[in-house]
Coordinates of C-alpha atoms and ligand atoms in Angstrom, one line a residue:
Chain H
X1 CA 140.4 109.8 98.7
X2 CA 144.0 110.3 97.7
X3 CA 146.0 107.5 99.2
X4 CA 149.3 109.3 99.7
X5 CA 150.4 108.8 103.3
X6 CA 149.5 105.9 105.5
X7 CA 149.8 104.7 109.0
X8 CA 151.7 101.4 108.9
X9 CA 152.3 100.7 112.6
X10 CA 150.8 101.7 116.0
X11 CA 151.9 101.1 119.6
X12 CA 151.0 102.2 123.1
X13 CA 152.4 101.5 126.5
X14 CA 149.9 100.7 129.3
X15 CA 148.8 104.0 130.8
X16 CA 149.6 103.8 134.6
X17 CA 149.7 105.9 137.7
X18 CA 153.4 105.9 138.5
X19 CA 155.6 104.3 135.8
X20 CA 158.5 102.5 137.4
X21 CA 161.1 103.4 134.8
X22 CA 162.7 106.3 132.9
X23 CA 161.1 108.3 130.1
X24 CA 163.3 106.6 127.6
X25 CA 162.1 103.2 128.7
X26 CA 158.5 104.4 128.7
X27 CA 158.9 105.6 125.2
X28 CA 160.5 102.4 124.1
X29 CA 157.5 100.4 125.2
X30 CA 155.3 102.1 122.6
X31 CA 158.1 102.1 120.0
X32 CA 158.7 98.4 120.3
X33 CA 155.0 97.6 119.8
X34 CA 154.7 100.0 116.8
X35 CA 157.8 98.6 115.2
X36 CA 156.7 95.0 115.6
X37 CA 153.3 96.0 114.3
X38 CA 154.8 97.6 111.2
X39 CA 157.3 94.8 110.8
X40 CA 160.2 97.1 109.9
X41 CA 163.7 97.7 111.3
X42 CA 165.2 100.9 112.5
X43 CA 167.2 101.4 109.3
X44 CA 163.8 101.8 107.5
X45 CA 163.1 104.9 109.5
X46 CA 164.1 108.3 108.1
X47 CA 163.3 110.6 111.0
X48 CA 161.6 110.8 114.4
X49 CA 159.3 113.4 115.9
X50 CA 159.1 113.4 119.7
X51 CA 156.1 114.9 121.3
X52 CA 155.7 115.9 125.0
X53 CA 154.9 118.8 127.2
X54 CA 158.3 119.6 128.5
X55 CA 157.1 121.2 131.8
X56 CA 156.7 117.6 133.1
X57 CA 160.2 116.5 132.1
X58 CA 163.3 116.6 134.2
X59 CA 165.4 115.9 131.0
X60 CA 166.0 119.0 129.0
X61 CA 165.5 118.6 125.2
X62 CA 164.1 115.0 125.6
X63 CA 164.0 114.3 121.9
X64 CA 167.8 113.9 121.8
X65 CA 167.9 111.2 124.5
X66 CA 164.8 109.5 123.2
X67 CA 165.9 109.3 119.6
X68 CA 169.2 107.8 120.9
X69 CA 167.5 105.2 123.0
X70 CA 165.2 104.2 120.2
X71 CA 168.3 103.6 118.1
X72 CA 167.4 106.4 115.7
X73 CA 170.8 108.1 115.3
X74 CA 171.9 109.6 113.0
X75 CA 168.4 110.3 111.6
X76 CA 167.0 113.7 112.3
X77 CA 164.8 114.3 115.3
X78 CA 162.9 117.2 116.8
X79 CA 160.4 118.0 119.4
X80 CA 156.8 119.1 119.0
X81 CA 154.6 120.7 121.7
X82 CA 151.0 121.8 121.8
X83 CA 150.4 120.5 125.4
X84 CA 147.6 117.9 125.3
X85 CA 147.5 117.7 121.5
X86 CA 151.3 117.4 121.0
X87 CA 151.3 114.0 119.3
X88 CA 148.6 114.9 116.7
X89 CA 150.5 118.1 116.0
X90 CA 153.6 115.9 115.6
X91 CA 151.6 113.6 113.2
X92 CA 150.6 116.7 111.2
X93 CA 154.3 117.7 110.8
X94 CA 155.2 114.1 109.9
X95 CA 152.4 113.9 107.3
X96 CA 153.7 117.1 105.7
X97 CA 157.3 115.8 105.6
X98 CA 156.2 112.5 104.0
X99 CA 153.8 114.0 101.6
X100 CA 156.4 116.5 100.4
X101 CA 158.8 113.7 99.6
X102 CA 161.4 114.8 102.2
X103 CA 161.2 111.5 104.0
X104 CA 159.6 108.1 103.3
X105 CA 159.0 106.7 106.8
X106 CA 158.7 108.7 110.1
X107 CA 158.1 107.7 113.7
X108 CA 155.9 110.0 115.8
X109 CA 156.5 109.2 119.4
X110 CA 154.5 110.8 122.2
X111 CA 155.2 110.4 125.9
X112 CA 154.6 111.9 129.3
X113 CA 155.8 110.7 132.7
X114 CA 153.6 113.0 134.7
X115 CA 154.9 111.4 137.9
X116 CA 158.4 112.7 137.0
X117 CA 157.7 115.8 139.0
X118 CA 156.5 115.9 142.6
X119 CA 152.9 116.6 143.4
X120 CA 154.0 119.9 144.9
X121 CA 155.7 120.9 141.7
X122 CA 152.6 119.8 139.8
X123 CA 150.4 122.0 142.0
X124 CA 152.7 124.9 141.4
X125 CA 152.7 124.4 137.6
X126 CA 149.0 123.9 137.5
X127 CA 148.4 127.6 138.0
X128 CA 150.5 128.4 135.0
X129 CA 148.3 126.6 132.4
X130 CA 146.4 129.7 131.4
X131 CA 147.5 133.3 130.7
X132 CA 150.0 133.9 133.5
X133 CA 149.8 137.7 133.3
X134 CA 146.0 138.1 133.4
X135 CA 144.4 135.0 134.6
X136 CA 146.8 133.0 136.8
X137 CA 146.9 135.8 139.4
X138 CA 143.3 134.9 140.3
X139 CA 144.1 131.2 141.0
X140 CA 142.9 129.8 137.6
X141 CA 143.5 126.2 136.5
X142 CA 142.5 123.7 133.8
X143 CA 139.4 122.2 135.5
X144 CA 138.1 125.7 136.2
X145 CA 138.5 126.8 132.6
X146 CA 136.5 123.8 131.3
X147 CA 134.0 124.3 134.2
X148 CA 133.4 127.8 132.9
X149 CA 132.7 126.3 129.4
X150 CA 130.3 123.9 131.1
X151 CA 128.5 126.7 133.0
X152 CA 128.1 128.7 129.8
X153 CA 126.8 125.6 127.9
X154 CA 124.3 124.7 130.6
X155 CA 123.0 128.3 130.6
X156 CA 122.8 128.5 126.8
X157 CA 121.4 125.1 125.9
X158 CA 119.9 123.6 129.1
X159 CA 122.5 120.8 129.4
X160 CA 122.9 119.4 132.9
X161 CA 125.3 117.7 135.3
X162 CA 123.4 114.5 134.7
X163 CA 124.2 114.7 131.0
X164 CA 127.9 115.0 131.9
X165 CA 127.6 112.1 134.4
X166 CA 126.1 109.9 131.5
X167 CA 129.3 110.6 129.5
X168 CA 131.4 109.3 132.4
X169 CA 129.2 106.2 132.7
X170 CA 129.9 105.4 129.0
X171 CA 133.6 106.0 129.3
X172 CA 133.8 103.8 132.4
X173 CA 131.9 101.0 130.7
X174 CA 134.4 100.8 127.9
X175 CA 137.4 101.5 130.2
X176 CA 136.7 98.1 131.8
X177 CA 137.6 96.3 128.6
X178 CA 140.7 98.4 127.6
X179 CA 143.6 96.6 129.1
X180 CA 145.8 99.7 128.7
X181 CA 143.5 102.0 130.6
X182 CA 144.5 103.3 134.0
X183 CA 140.9 103.3 135.3
X184 CA 139.1 100.0 134.7
X185 CA 136.1 100.2 137.0
X186 CA 132.5 100.9 136.1
X187 CA 131.1 104.2 137.4
X188 CA 127.4 104.4 138.2
X189 CA 125.3 107.4 137.4
X190 CA 124.7 107.9 141.1
X191 CA 128.4 107.7 141.9
X192 CA 129.2 110.3 139.2
X193 CA 126.4 112.6 140.4
X194 CA 127.2 112.3 144.1
X195 CA 131.0 112.9 143.8
X196 CA 132.5 116.1 145.3
X197 CA 133.0 119.2 143.1
X198 CA 136.4 119.8 141.7
X199 CA 135.4 123.1 140.1
X200 CA 131.6 123.5 139.8
X201 CA 129.8 122.1 137.9
X202 CA 132.5 119.6 137.3
X203 CA 132.9 116.8 139.9
X204 CA 135.5 114.2 140.5
X205 CA 134.3 111.7 137.9
X206 CA 133.9 114.5 135.3
X207 CA 137.8 114.7 135.2
X208 CA 140.3 112.4 133.6
X209 CA 143.2 111.0 135.7
X210 CA 146.8 111.9 135.2
X211 CA 148.8 109.0 134.0
X212 CA 152.2 108.1 132.6
X213 CA 152.3 106.6 129.2
X214 CA 153.7 106.6 125.6
X215 CA 152.3 106.2 122.1
X216 CA 153.9 105.6 118.8
X217 CA 152.6 106.0 115.3
X218 CA 154.7 105.1 112.2
X219 CA 153.8 106.7 108.9
X220 CA 154.9 106.0 105.4
X221 CA 154.5 107.2 101.8
X222 CA 152.2 105.4 99.4
X223 CA 154.9 103.1 97.8
X224 CA 156.5 102.1 101.0
X225 CA 153.1 101.5 102.7
X226 CA 151.8 99.3 99.9
X227 CA 155.1 97.4 99.9
X228 CA 155.4 96.8 103.7
X229 CA 151.9 96.9 105.1
X230 CA 149.0 94.4 104.6
X231 CA 146.5 96.8 106.1
X232 CA 147.6 100.4 105.7
X233 CA 145.3 103.1 107.1
X234 CA 145.2 106.2 105.0
X235 CA 145.1 109.9 106.0
X236 CA 142.0 111.3 104.4
X237 CA 141.8 114.7 106.1
X238 CA 143.7 116.9 108.5
X239 CA 142.5 120.1 110.1
X240 CA 144.2 122.3 112.7
X241 CA 143.3 125.6 114.3
X242 CA 143.9 127.7 117.3
X243 CA 141.9 130.1 119.6
X244 CA 143.0 132.6 122.2
X245 CA 144.4 131.3 125.4
X246 CA 143.0 134.3 127.3
X247 CA 139.3 133.6 127.9
X248 CA 138.5 137.3 127.5
X249 CA 139.3 137.1 123.8
X250 CA 136.8 134.3 123.0
X251 CA 133.5 135.2 121.5
X252 CA 131.6 132.6 123.5
X253 CA 132.4 129.8 126.0
X254 CA 129.6 127.4 125.0
X255 CA 131.7 125.9 122.1
X256 CA 135.3 125.2 121.2
X257 CA 136.0 127.4 118.2
X258 CA 139.4 125.8 117.2
X259 CA 137.8 122.4 117.2
X260 CA 135.0 123.5 114.9
X261 CA 137.4 125.1 112.4
X262 CA 139.8 122.1 112.5
X263 CA 136.8 119.8 111.8
X264 CA 135.6 121.9 108.9
X265 CA 139.1 121.7 107.3
X266 CA 139.4 118.0 107.9
X267 CA 136.0 117.2 106.4
X268 CA 136.7 119.4 103.4
X269 CA 140.0 117.8 102.7
X270 CA 138.6 114.3 103.2
X271 CA 135.5 115.0 101.1
X272 CA 133.2 113.5 103.7
X273 CA 130.6 114.7 106.1
X274 CA 130.0 114.0 109.9
X275 CA 127.4 111.4 108.8
X276 CA 130.2 109.4 107.1
X277 CA 132.2 108.9 110.2
X278 CA 131.8 105.3 111.6
X279 CA 133.8 105.8 114.9
X280 CA 135.4 108.7 116.7
X281 CA 137.9 109.4 119.4
X282 CA 137.4 112.8 121.0
X283 CA 139.4 114.6 123.6
X284 CA 137.4 114.0 126.8
X285 CA 139.8 115.4 129.4
X286 CA 136.6 116.4 131.1
X287 CA 133.1 115.1 130.4
X288 CA 132.0 118.6 129.1
X289 CA 134.8 118.4 126.5
X290 CA 133.2 115.3 125.0
X291 CA 129.8 117.1 124.8
X292 CA 131.4 120.1 123.2
X293 CA 133.1 117.8 120.7
X294 CA 129.8 116.3 119.6
X295 CA 128.8 119.8 118.5
X296 CA 132.1 121.0 117.2
X297 CA 132.4 117.9 115.0
X298 CA 128.9 118.2 113.6
X299 CA 127.7 114.9 115.1
X300 CA 124.9 117.1 116.6
X301 CA 123.8 120.7 116.0
X302 CA 125.0 123.2 118.6
X303 CA 122.9 122.6 121.7
X304 CA 121.8 119.2 120.6
X305 CA 124.8 117.2 121.7
X306 CA 123.0 116.1 124.9
X307 CA 120.5 114.1 122.8
X308 CA 123.3 111.8 121.6
X309 CA 124.3 110.8 125.1
X310 CA 120.7 110.7 126.4
X311 CA 119.7 108.4 123.6
X312 CA 122.8 106.2 123.8
X313 CA 123.9 107.1 120.3
X314 CA 127.6 107.4 121.1
X315 CA 127.7 103.8 122.3
X316 CA 128.7 100.9 120.0
X317 CA 125.6 100.2 118.0
X318 CA 124.5 103.9 118.1
X319 CA 124.7 106.5 115.3
X320 CA 128.3 107.5 116.1
X321 CA 130.3 105.5 118.6
X322 CA 132.6 107.9 120.5
X323 CA 135.5 106.9 122.8
X324 CA 134.6 103.3 122.9
X325 CA 138.1 102.6 124.2
X326 CA 137.2 104.4 127.5
X327 CA 138.5 107.8 126.4
X328 CA 140.9 109.9 128.4
X329 CA 138.4 109.6 131.3
X330 CA 139.2 105.9 131.6
X331 CA 142.5 105.6 129.8
X332 CA 144.2 108.5 131.6
X333 CA 145.8 111.5 130.0
X334 CA 149.6 111.4 129.7
X335 CA 149.7 114.8 127.9
X336 CA 152.2 114.1 125.1
X337 CA 151.0 110.5 124.5
X338 CA 147.3 111.1 124.4
X339 CA 146.8 112.0 120.7
X340 CA 148.8 109.1 119.5
X341 CA 146.8 106.8 121.7
X342 CA 143.6 108.1 120.1
X343 CA 145.1 107.6 116.7
X344 CA 146.1 104.0 117.6
X345 CA 142.5 103.2 118.7
X346 CA 141.1 104.4 115.4
X347 CA 143.7 102.5 113.4
X348 CA 142.8 99.3 115.2
X349 CA 139.1 100.0 114.5
X350 CA 139.7 100.5 110.8
X351 CA 141.8 97.3 110.7
X352 CA 139.0 95.4 112.5
X353 CA 141.4 94.6 115.3
X354 CA 139.8 96.4 118.2
X355 CA 138.6 93.3 120.0
X356 CA 135.7 93.9 122.4
X357 CA 135.7 97.6 121.4
X358 CA 135.2 96.9 117.7
X359 CA 132.6 98.9 115.9
X360 CA 131.5 96.4 113.2
X361 CA 132.5 97.4 109.7
X362 CA 134.2 100.7 110.6
X363 CA 135.7 102.2 107.4
X364 CA 136.2 105.9 108.3
X365 CA 137.3 107.1 111.7
X366 CA 138.0 110.5 113.2
X367 CA 140.3 111.8 115.9
X368 CA 139.7 115.1 117.8
X369 CA 142.6 116.1 120.0
X370 CA 142.7 119.4 121.9
X371 CA 145.6 121.2 123.5
X372 CA 145.0 123.4 126.5
X373 CA 141.4 124.5 127.1
X374 CA 140.5 124.9 123.4
X375 CA 143.8 126.6 122.5
X376 CA 145.1 124.1 119.9
X377 CA 142.7 121.9 118.0
X378 CA 143.6 119.0 115.7
X379 CA 141.1 116.8 113.8
X380 CA 142.3 113.9 111.7
X381 CA 140.1 111.7 109.5
X382 CA 141.5 108.2 108.6
X383 CA 140.2 105.6 106.2
X384 CA 141.1 102.1 105.3
Chain F
X1 CA 155.4 150.3 140.4
X2 CA 156.1 146.8 139.1
X3 CA 153.6 144.5 137.6
X4 CA 154.3 141.9 140.3
X5 CA 152.0 144.0 142.5
X6 CA 149.0 142.7 140.5
X7 CA 146.9 139.8 141.8
X8 CA 146.7 137.4 144.7
X9 CA 150.0 136.0 143.4
X10 CA 152.0 137.3 140.5
X11 CA 153.7 135.2 137.9
X12 CA 155.1 138.1 135.8
X13 CA 157.0 141.2 136.9
X14 CA 157.9 143.0 133.7
X15 CA 155.6 144.3 131.0
X16 CA 155.2 147.5 129.0
X17 CA 151.7 147.8 130.4
X18 CA 152.7 147.9 134.0
X19 CA 150.8 151.2 134.4
X20 CA 147.8 148.9 134.8
X21 CA 148.9 148.6 138.4
X22 CA 149.1 152.4 138.9
X23 CA 145.5 152.7 137.6
X24 CA 144.4 149.9 140.0
X25 CA 146.1 151.9 142.8
X26 CA 144.0 154.9 141.8
X27 CA 140.9 152.7 141.9
X28 CA 140.5 152.2 138.2
X29 CA 140.4 149.0 136.0
X30 CA 141.9 150.0 132.7
X31 CA 142.5 148.7 129.2
X32 CA 144.4 150.1 126.3
X33 CA 143.2 151.7 123.1
X34 CA 145.3 151.9 119.9
X35 CA 146.0 155.6 119.0
X36 CA 146.2 154.7 115.3
X37 CA 143.2 152.4 114.7
X38 CA 141.1 152.8 117.8
X39 CA 141.0 149.1 118.7
X40 CA 140.3 148.6 122.4
X41 CA 142.1 145.9 124.4
X42 CA 141.4 144.2 127.7
X43 CA 143.6 142.7 129.0
X44 CA 145.7 145.8 128.1
X45 CA 148.4 145.4 125.4
X46 CA 151.4 147.4 124.4
X47 CA 151.1 146.5 120.7
X48 CA 148.2 146.5 118.3
X49 CA 147.6 143.2 116.5
X50 CA 145.3 145.0 114.0
X51 CA 147.6 147.8 112.7
X52 CA 151.0 146.9 114.3
X53 CA 150.9 150.3 116.1
X54 CA 152.5 150.6 119.5
X55 CA 151.1 153.9 120.8
X56 CA 148.3 153.3 123.2
X57 CA 145.9 155.4 125.4
X58 CA 144.5 154.0 128.6
X59 CA 140.7 153.8 129.0
X60 CA 138.7 153.0 132.1
X61 CA 136.3 150.1 132.3
X62 CA 133.2 151.2 134.2
X63 CA 129.5 150.9 134.6
X64 CA 127.5 147.7 134.9
X65 CA 128.5 144.4 133.4
X66 CA 127.0 141.0 133.1
X67 CA 128.2 137.6 134.3
X68 CA 129.1 135.4 131.3
X69 CA 130.2 132.3 133.2
X70 CA 131.5 131.2 136.6
X71 CA 132.9 128.3 138.5
X72 CA 133.5 127.7 142.2
X73 CA 137.0 126.2 142.6
X74 CA 137.1 123.3 145.1
X75 CA 140.9 123.2 145.2
X76 CA 143.7 125.5 144.1
X77 CA 147.2 125.8 142.7
X78 CA 150.1 126.6 145.0
X79 CA 149.7 130.0 146.6
X80 CA 145.9 130.1 146.5
X81 CA 145.1 127.4 149.0
X82 CA 144.0 129.8 151.7
X83 CA 141.3 131.3 149.4
X84 CA 139.5 128.0 148.7
X85 CA 136.6 128.0 147.8
X86 CA 136.7 130.9 145.5
X87 CA 134.6 131.7 142.4
X88 CA 136.3 132.5 139.1
X89 CA 134.2 134.5 136.7
X90 CA 134.1 136.1 133.2
X91 CA 132.1 139.2 132.9
X92 CA 131.1 141.4 129.9
X93 CA 131.2 145.2 130.3
X94 CA 129.6 146.6 127.1
X95 CA 131.6 144.2 124.9
X96 CA 134.8 144.3 126.9
X97 CA 135.3 140.9 128.6
X98 CA 137.0 140.8 132.0
X99 CA 138.3 137.7 133.9
X100 CA 138.5 137.8 137.6
X101 CA 136.9 136.6 140.9
X102 CA 133.3 137.0 142.0
X103 CA 132.7 138.6 145.5
X104 CA 132.6 135.5 147.8
X105 CA 129.9 137.0 150.0
X106 CA 127.2 136.8 147.3
X107 CA 124.9 133.9 148.4
X108 CA 125.1 131.0 146.0
X109 CA 121.4 131.2 145.0
X110 CA 121.9 134.8 143.8
X111 CA 124.7 133.9 141.4
X112 CA 123.5 133.3 137.9
X113 CA 124.7 133.9 134.3
X114 CA 123.5 137.3 133.2
X115 CA 123.4 138.9 136.7
X116 CA 124.5 142.5 136.8
X117 CA 128.0 143.2 138.2
X118 CA 130.3 146.1 139.0
X119 CA 134.0 146.2 139.5
X120 CA 135.5 146.6 142.9
X121 CA 139.2 147.3 143.2
X122 CA 140.9 145.4 146.0
X123 CA 143.9 146.5 148.2
X124 CA 145.0 143.2 149.7
X125 CA 146.5 143.1 153.2
X126 CA 149.9 142.1 151.8
X127 CA 150.0 145.2 149.6
X128 CA 149.0 143.4 146.4
X129 CA 146.4 145.0 144.2
X130 CA 143.5 143.2 142.5
X131 CA 139.9 143.5 141.6
X132 CA 136.7 141.5 141.9
X133 CA 133.1 141.5 140.6
X134 CA 130.4 142.6 143.0
X135 CA 126.6 142.7 142.7
X136 CA 125.4 145.8 140.9
Ligands
LIG401 ZN1 145.8 149.6 115.9

């Protein structure tokens, strides 16, 4: 692996239901932790990249106010948005800027205060998450889109509602030990299976919770990383792809094409295979999304992902531990902060600092972060 | 006729393919086909992403299609609350995929992936135009 760009600091606020503060204060919580982790001062930082889905923000152009509050003037700053994958897209932009030599050290800050807008506003915006010309006029929404992928997967491969419930049980088990998660209770298989439908076949426990939160990742070039950081975590591979937002323009619904392509790119760049991954964080905004990720990432053949959860292979001690920090299902999903939180978890794993969630001896980790319902896909492979 | 006439609730009023609504009023669900390269589009488009052409013919989607996937929504975005529960569906008409709703009067046990469907144009009470999939 070429050790050119490293992660030298990670931070995350607690993910909570209704954050009692402003977006700049929320962002600062993650920034402070990442800066203390990296052991650097603001004069070491060359640029900031601010990631959020602006539909939730009252503040126009939030990167301006956030860079100011972090103390990062006069360094350049800009915003990146790919909805739920905004902060891994920001990381990709940051990687390129460091790798090119344009900057030495960059802060990638993701945040979302989803409680900033009223629940009426949120209900109104919910309908505009898909193609507003051709799908929204029917009353479409995010859970329905993922539910349609689940329906197609069930029909094609024989996966079941029970398989999805088992994914939630796993997420809930690890959520109990993640002190930054919004949902920290166990969920039994019966509870998951008996919950009301949100959009069939997805039920209440198949869906992650909205949350407010922030994440911060600090990256540096080789020389600075080796100079500053006792345990740098290196970028091995990055993959990124897109697929149509309009469902009618997708070949099939039983897989996420952009994730598969992003994974292939990331594996090729890193020179590793799915079998080499020791621990993974995948985008489980819904349980079906985790099942689809097993197959997109090559942890299982298409249609065989259910075997991983049925055999317990994605728990710690299994073949490929997945989302052993509780995932989005337990942590919550503050849109712009989510990818950075996934990256933080993998960095802690590779530094052997993940506490009760630690996968013993993890050397290579993977992050799978999806924006929209399979519209934007980012896969990042990190190594120590 | 403006594009805001399309759907239970409209989010867009201006498009170069607003004739879509006129075809709906005539009882037809239509897509566009590029005059230069022949590529067919549904949803309809004014511009061809294959050859960059912008001259399109309209074609009618007809015959029997098959259900690709569906979900019964248990809650709804603003403006659709009165319709809950409703079933969203994707159907395939000889390679042309169409997103819409499934006729809510079809008994649940009769709904399955692959079932044969036809398109039914809807004139809603408030004057809006839409379409749904009905059993073939
Ligand atoms: Zn053409």
